[in-house]
mmCIF file of C-alpha atoms in Angstrom:
data_model
loop_
_atom_site.group_PDB
_atom_site.id
_atom_site.type_symbol
_atom_site.label_atom_id
_atom_site.label_comp_id
_atom_site.label_asym_id
_atom_site.label_seq_id
_atom_site.Cartn_x
_atom_site.Cartn_y
_atom_site.Cartn_z
ATOM 1 C CA GLU A 1 98.223 91.412 144.935
ATOM 2 C CA VAL A 2 98.044 95.210 144.987
ATOM 3 C CA GLN A 3 95.230 96.475 147.182
ATOM 4 C CA LEU A 4 94.151 100.042 147.860
ATOM 5 C CA LEU A 5 91.418 100.670 150.400
ATOM 6 C CA GLU A 6 90.016 104.156 150.809
ATOM 7 C CA SER A 7 88.176 105.312 153.915
ATOM 8 C CA GLY A 8 87.036 108.502 155.598
ATOM 9 C CA GLY A 9 84.297 109.583 153.232
ATOM 10 C CA GLY A 10 80.863 110.628 154.390
ATOM 11 C CA LEU A 11 78.536 113.575 154.795
ATOM 12 C CA VAL A 12 80.140 116.895 155.681
ATOM 13 C CA GLN A 13 78.707 120.394 155.863
ATOM 14 C CA PRO A 14 79.917 123.174 153.578
ATOM 15 C CA GLY A 15 82.982 124.781 155.117
ATOM 16 C CA GLY A 16 83.777 121.645 157.094
ATOM 17 C CA SER A 17 86.761 119.315 157.036
ATOM 18 C CA LEU A 18 87.380 115.657 156.266
ATOM 19 C CA ARG A 19 90.440 113.441 155.993
ATOM 20 C CA LEU A 20 90.503 110.624 153.491
ATOM 21 C CA SER A 21 92.868 107.685 153.902
ATOM 22 C CA CYS A 22 94.071 105.056 151.482
ATOM 23 C CA ALA A 23 95.636 101.937 152.977
ATOM 24 C CA ALA A 24 97.972 100.203 150.557
ATOM 25 C CA SER A 25 99.227 96.627 150.518
ATOM 26 C CA GLY A 26 100.784 94.104 148.177
ATOM 27 C CA PHE A 27 103.590 96.324 146.871
ATOM 28 C CA PRO A 28 106.496 98.416 148.241
ATOM 29 C CA PHE A 29 104.460 101.544 148.942
ATOM 30 C CA GLY A 30 107.448 103.828 149.433
ATOM 31 C CA ASN A 31 108.694 103.127 145.909
ATOM 32 C CA TYR A 32 105.719 104.590 144.036
ATOM 33 C CA ALA A 33 104.026 107.903 143.458
ATOM 34 C CA MET A 34 100.366 108.056 144.440
ATOM 35 C CA THR A 35 97.435 110.172 143.362
ATOM 36 C CA TRP A 36 93.830 111.096 144.136
ATOM 37 C CA VAL A 37 91.209 111.279 141.376
ATOM 38 C CA ARG A 38 87.578 112.178 141.931
ATOM 39 C CA GLN A 39 84.343 111.625 140.058
ATOM 40 C CA ALA A 40 81.245 113.697 140.718
ATOM 41 C CA PRO A 41 77.933 111.846 140.337
ATOM 42 C CA GLY A 42 77.290 111.120 136.675
ATOM 43 C CA LYS A 43 80.439 112.977 135.586
ATOM 44 C CA GLY A 44 83.883 112.136 134.292
ATOM 45 C CA LEU A 45 87.203 111.611 136.028
ATOM 46 C CA GLU A 46 88.954 114.637 137.515
ATOM 47 C CA TRP A 47 92.521 114.511 138.821
ATOM 48 C CA VAL A 48 92.862 116.126 142.250
ATOM 49 C CA SER A 49 96.399 115.731 143.585
ATOM 50 C CA GLY A 50 99.515 113.603 143.472
ATOM 51 C CA ILE A 51 102.639 112.952 145.528
ATOM 52 C CA ASN A 52 105.982 111.394 144.703
ATOM 53 C CA ASN A 53 107.294 108.279 146.375
ATOM 54 C CA ASN A 54 109.119 109.890 149.287
ATOM 55 C CA GLY A 55 106.546 112.609 149.863
ATOM 56 C CA ASP A 56 108.723 115.630 149.238
ATOM 57 C CA THR A 57 106.990 116.715 146.024
ATOM 58 C CA THR A 58 103.268 117.317 145.740
ATOM 59 C CA TYR A 59 101.055 118.315 142.843
ATOM 60 C CA TYR A 60 97.580 119.858 142.847
ATOM 61 C CA ALA A 61 94.860 120.676 140.354
ATOM 62 C CA ALA A 62 94.153 124.373 139.967
ATOM 63 C CA PHE A 63 90.725 124.128 141.590
ATOM 64 C CA VAL A 64 92.242 122.921 144.879
ATOM 65 C CA LYS A 65 93.383 126.441 145.786
ATOM 66 C CA GLY A 66 94.964 125.447 149.092
ATOM 67 C CA ARG A 67 91.872 123.683 150.448
ATOM 68 C CA LEU A 68 93.142 120.133 149.955
ATOM 69 C CA THR A 69 96.436 118.697 151.191
ATOM 70 C CA ILE A 70 97.950 115.394 150.101
ATOM 71 C CA SER A 71 100.403 113.518 152.274
ATOM 72 C CA ARG A 72 101.699 110.026 152.875
ATOM 73 C CA ASP A 73 103.147 107.936 155.674
ATOM 74 C CA ASN A 74 105.453 105.342 154.158
ATOM 75 C CA ARG A 75 105.869 103.617 157.525
ATOM 76 C CA LYS A 76 102.119 103.009 157.640
ATOM 77 C CA ASN A 77 101.689 102.392 153.888
ATOM 78 C CA THR A 78 98.979 105.015 153.844
ATOM 79 C CA LEU A 79 98.074 107.944 151.601
ATOM 80 C CA TYR A 80 95.977 110.839 152.889
ATOM 81 C CA LEU A 81 93.901 113.715 151.547
ATOM 82 C CA GLN A 82 93.024 116.430 154.028
ATOM 83 C CA MET A 83 89.980 118.335 152.810
ATOM 84 C CA ASP A 84 89.297 121.738 154.410
ATOM 85 C CA ASN A 85 86.659 124.391 153.688
ATOM 86 C CA VAL A 86 84.778 121.922 151.523
ATOM 87 C CA ARG A 87 82.227 123.077 148.984
ATOM 88 C CA ALA A 88 79.189 121.459 147.398
ATOM 89 C CA GLU A 89 81.201 120.949 144.212
ATOM 90 C CA ASP A 90 83.603 118.689 146.126
ATOM 91 C CA THR A 91 80.849 116.065 146.284
ATOM 92 C CA ALA A 92 82.282 113.034 144.501
ATOM 93 C CA VAL A 93 83.692 109.555 144.788
ATOM 94 C CA TYR A 94 87.369 109.920 145.619
ATOM 95 C CA TYR A 95 89.736 107.256 144.287
ATOM 96 C CA CYS A 96 93.321 106.724 145.295
ATOM 97 C CA ALA A 97 95.592 105.239 142.666
ATOM 98 C CA LYS A 98 99.131 103.913 142.479
ATOM 99 C CA ASP A 99 101.485 105.153 139.788
ATOM 100 C CA ARG A 100 103.709 102.950 137.669
ATOM 101 C CA TYR A 101 106.715 105.016 138.736
ATOM 102 C CA GLY A 102 108.101 106.683 141.813
ATOM 103 C CA SER A 103 109.480 110.111 141.197
ATOM 104 C CA ALA A 104 106.683 111.743 139.169
ATOM 105 C CA LEU A 105 103.136 111.189 138.019
ATOM 106 C CA TYR A 106 102.839 109.094 134.874
ATOM 107 C CA ALA A 107 100.218 106.332 134.668
ATOM 108 C CA PHE A 108 97.884 105.057 137.361
ATOM 109 C CA ASP A 109 98.013 101.287 137.188
ATOM 110 C CA HIS A 110 96.018 100.264 140.257
ATOM 111 C CA TRP A 111 92.974 101.940 141.793
ATOM 112 C CA GLY A 112 90.969 101.603 144.961
ATOM 113 C CA GLN A 113 87.206 101.223 144.920
ATOM 114 C CA GLY A 114 86.647 104.793 146.051
ATOM 115 C CA THR A 115 85.053 106.585 148.970
ATOM 116 C CA LEU A 116 82.069 108.902 148.606
ATOM 117 C CA VAL A 117 82.235 112.435 149.960
ATOM 118 C CA THR A 118 78.955 114.332 150.127
ATOM 119 C CA VAL A 119 79.007 118.028 150.979
ATOM 120 C CA SER A 120 75.608 119.207 152.061
ATOM 121 C CA SER A 121 73.902 121.064 154.877
ATOM 122 C CA ASP B 1 96.354 123.399 131.628
ATOM 123 C CA ILE B 2 96.464 120.983 128.712
ATOM 124 C CA GLN B 3 92.950 120.274 127.472
ATOM 125 C CA MET B 4 92.101 116.760 126.318
ATOM 126 C CA THR B 5 89.201 116.365 123.898
ATOM 127 C CA GLN B 6 87.736 112.973 123.061
ATOM 128 C CA SER B 7 85.502 112.058 120.165
ATOM 129 C CA PRO B 8 82.929 110.844 119.844
ATOM 130 C CA ALA B 9 81.258 111.505 123.191
ATOM 131 C CA SER B 10 79.247 108.330 122.731
ATOM 132 C CA LEU B 11 79.323 105.452 120.331
ATOM 133 C CA SER B 12 76.965 102.562 119.598
ATOM 134 C CA ALA B 13 78.448 99.338 118.269
ATOM 135 C CA SER B 14 77.861 95.592 118.129
ATOM 136 C CA VAL B 15 79.818 92.642 119.445
ATOM 137 C CA GLY B 16 82.548 91.861 116.944
ATOM 138 C CA ASP B 17 82.801 95.421 115.590
ATOM 139 C CA ARG B 18 86.065 97.324 115.330
ATOM 140 C CA VAL B 19 85.866 100.718 117.018
ATOM 141 C CA THR B 20 88.231 103.650 117.350
ATOM 142 C CA ILE B 21 88.125 106.463 119.896
ATOM 143 C CA ILE B 22 90.035 109.676 119.279
ATOM 144 C CA CYS B 23 91.770 111.892 121.829
ATOM 145 C CA ARG B 24 93.266 115.263 120.948
ATOM 146 C CA ALA B 25 95.530 117.356 123.186
ATOM 147 C CA SER B 26 95.532 121.153 123.127
ATOM 148 C CA GLN B 27 99.322 121.100 122.763
ATOM 149 C CA SER B 28 101.952 118.496 122.027
ATOM 150 C CA ILE B 29 102.314 115.889 124.767
ATOM 151 C CA ASN B 30 104.806 113.600 123.003
ATOM 152 C CA THR B 31 103.532 110.113 123.955
ATOM 153 C CA TYR B 32 102.544 110.933 127.529
ATOM 154 C CA LEU B 33 99.046 109.608 126.946
ATOM 155 C CA ASN B 34 97.181 106.899 128.814
ATOM 156 C CA TRP B 35 93.826 105.201 128.270
ATOM 157 C CA PHE B 36 91.441 103.942 130.940
ATOM 158 C CA GLN B 37 88.284 101.857 130.893
ATOM 159 C CA GLN B 38 85.548 102.354 133.467
ATOM 160 C CA ARG B 39 82.592 100.039 133.801
ATOM 161 C CA PRO B 40 79.485 101.305 135.647
ATOM 162 C CA GLY B 41 79.986 101.418 139.391
ATOM 163 C CA LYS B 42 83.608 100.307 139.134
ATOM 164 C CA ALA B 43 86.984 101.963 139.466
ATOM 165 C CA PRO B 44 88.883 102.899 136.313
ATOM 166 C CA ARG B 45 91.313 100.394 134.824
ATOM 167 C CA LEU B 46 94.521 101.276 133.005
ATOM 168 C CA LEU B 47 94.525 99.848 129.470
ATOM 169 C CA ILE B 48 97.327 101.614 127.611
ATOM 170 C CA TYR B 49 100.203 103.808 128.787
ATOM 171 C CA GLY B 50 102.784 105.762 126.868
ATOM 172 C CA ALA B 51 100.271 106.028 124.006
ATOM 173 C CA SER B 52 100.800 102.463 122.791
ATOM 174 C CA THR B 53 102.047 100.114 125.530
ATOM 175 C CA LEU B 54 99.498 97.554 126.659
ATOM 176 C CA GLN B 55 99.161 97.280 130.417
ATOM 177 C CA SER B 56 99.765 93.808 131.816
ATOM 178 C CA GLY B 57 96.640 91.641 131.720
ATOM 179 C CA VAL B 58 94.796 93.732 129.137
ATOM 180 C CA PRO B 59 93.564 91.769 126.113
ATOM 181 C CA SER B 60 95.470 92.264 122.867
ATOM 182 C CA ARG B 61 92.314 93.435 121.058
ATOM 183 C CA PHE B 62 93.037 96.824 122.652
ATOM 184 C CA SER B 63 95.655 98.981 120.974
ATOM 185 C CA GLY B 64 96.740 102.592 121.131
ATOM 186 C CA SER B 65 98.601 104.864 118.768
ATOM 187 C CA GLY B 66 99.589 108.453 118.212
ATOM 188 C CA SER B 67 102.033 111.102 119.337
ATOM 189 C CA GLY B 68 102.119 114.854 119.645
ATOM 190 C CA THR B 69 98.498 115.976 119.780
ATOM 191 C CA ASP B 70 96.491 113.190 118.128
ATOM 192 C CA PHE B 71 95.878 109.769 119.635
ATOM 193 C CA SER B 72 93.559 106.836 119.183
ATOM 194 C CA LEU B 73 92.352 103.776 121.054
ATOM 195 C CA THR B 74 91.170 100.874 118.921
ATOM 196 C CA ILE B 75 89.283 97.782 119.994
ATOM 197 C CA SER B 76 89.687 95.277 117.185
ATOM 198 C CA SER B 77 86.704 93.029 117.911
ATOM 199 C CA LEU B 78 84.284 94.197 120.569
ATOM 200 C CA GLN B 79 83.358 91.800 123.332
ATOM 201 C CA ALA B 80 80.380 92.167 125.659
ATOM 202 C CA GLU B 81 82.608 93.199 128.552
ATOM 203 C CA ASP B 82 84.051 96.111 126.546
ATOM 204 C CA PHE B 83 80.894 98.195 126.746
ATOM 205 C CA ALA B 84 82.025 100.887 129.162
ATOM 206 C CA THR B 85 83.283 104.448 129.269
ATOM 207 C CA TYR B 86 86.807 105.200 128.062
ATOM 208 C CA TYR B 87 89.016 108.086 129.146
ATOM 209 C CA CYS B 88 92.294 109.418 127.867
ATOM 210 C CA GLN B 89 94.691 111.169 130.255
ATOM 211 C CA GLN B 90 97.868 113.174 129.713
ATOM 212 C CA SER B 91 100.879 113.128 132.020
ATOM 213 C CA TYR B 92 103.135 115.409 129.969
ATOM 214 C CA THR B 93 102.832 117.966 132.741
ATOM 215 C CA SER B 94 102.309 117.428 136.443
ATOM 216 C CA LEU B 95 98.903 119.080 136.056
ATOM 217 C CA ILE B 96 97.249 115.847 134.995
ATOM 218 C CA THR B 97 94.129 116.139 132.850
ATOM 219 C CA PHE B 98 91.581 113.638 131.578
ATOM 220 C CA GLY B 99 89.398 113.715 128.524
ATOM 221 C CA GLN B 100 85.668 114.000 129.086
ATOM 222 C CA GLY B 101 85.087 110.336 128.295
ATOM 223 C CA THR B 102 83.587 108.260 125.490
ATOM 224 C CA ARG B 103 80.641 106.061 126.340
ATOM 225 C CA LEU B 104 80.594 102.859 124.313
ATOM 226 C CA GLU B 105 77.118 101.359 124.164
ATOM 227 C CA ILE B 106 75.619 98.223 122.691
ATOM 228 C CA LYS B 107 73.753 98.799 119.431
#
């Protein structure tokens, strides 16, 4: 059974940093692209970033502007999102999701339960 | 970025009804269109990928169609568990975008 477990969320001050993790199990992690999607309270889904299966190609939404960095460790079956210089508008539940394919982003067929990031002073 | 526009924004229907949700892309995306269901407090669930392919485990009352810029998701006979919010998403470009969502409510 595919399982994705996010961690690392919490309360952070504006301008601060946070690293989210997503521990994967139940499938060959290194074979699949992965992505982060966020959802602000009461709002819709917003794609944040994605990474191909071997980690050498990354993709970012325009609003990221160098503040967020996606990475993966295929030896540890873990996906990461480094969040720097966070802003109030980054407050959201952050989901990691597995893609159906490996080399590019296509369709997210399994999702974690999400981790809440709150940016506030 | 490719803009995805869903209609209606919300919809009231009854168990057993047939409902259709529309998704329009700001430019042609071939069939790189996926549909997700999200129940309150839960993670999204992939229903349809490639515009019309049913994801494994999804009931056959869900169907998708379309290509180019115009797409639709149809639920043939609503069940109680189908009342949720539905999102379309394009993957034609690596700048992934979602529609704003359609909230399906019980009449």
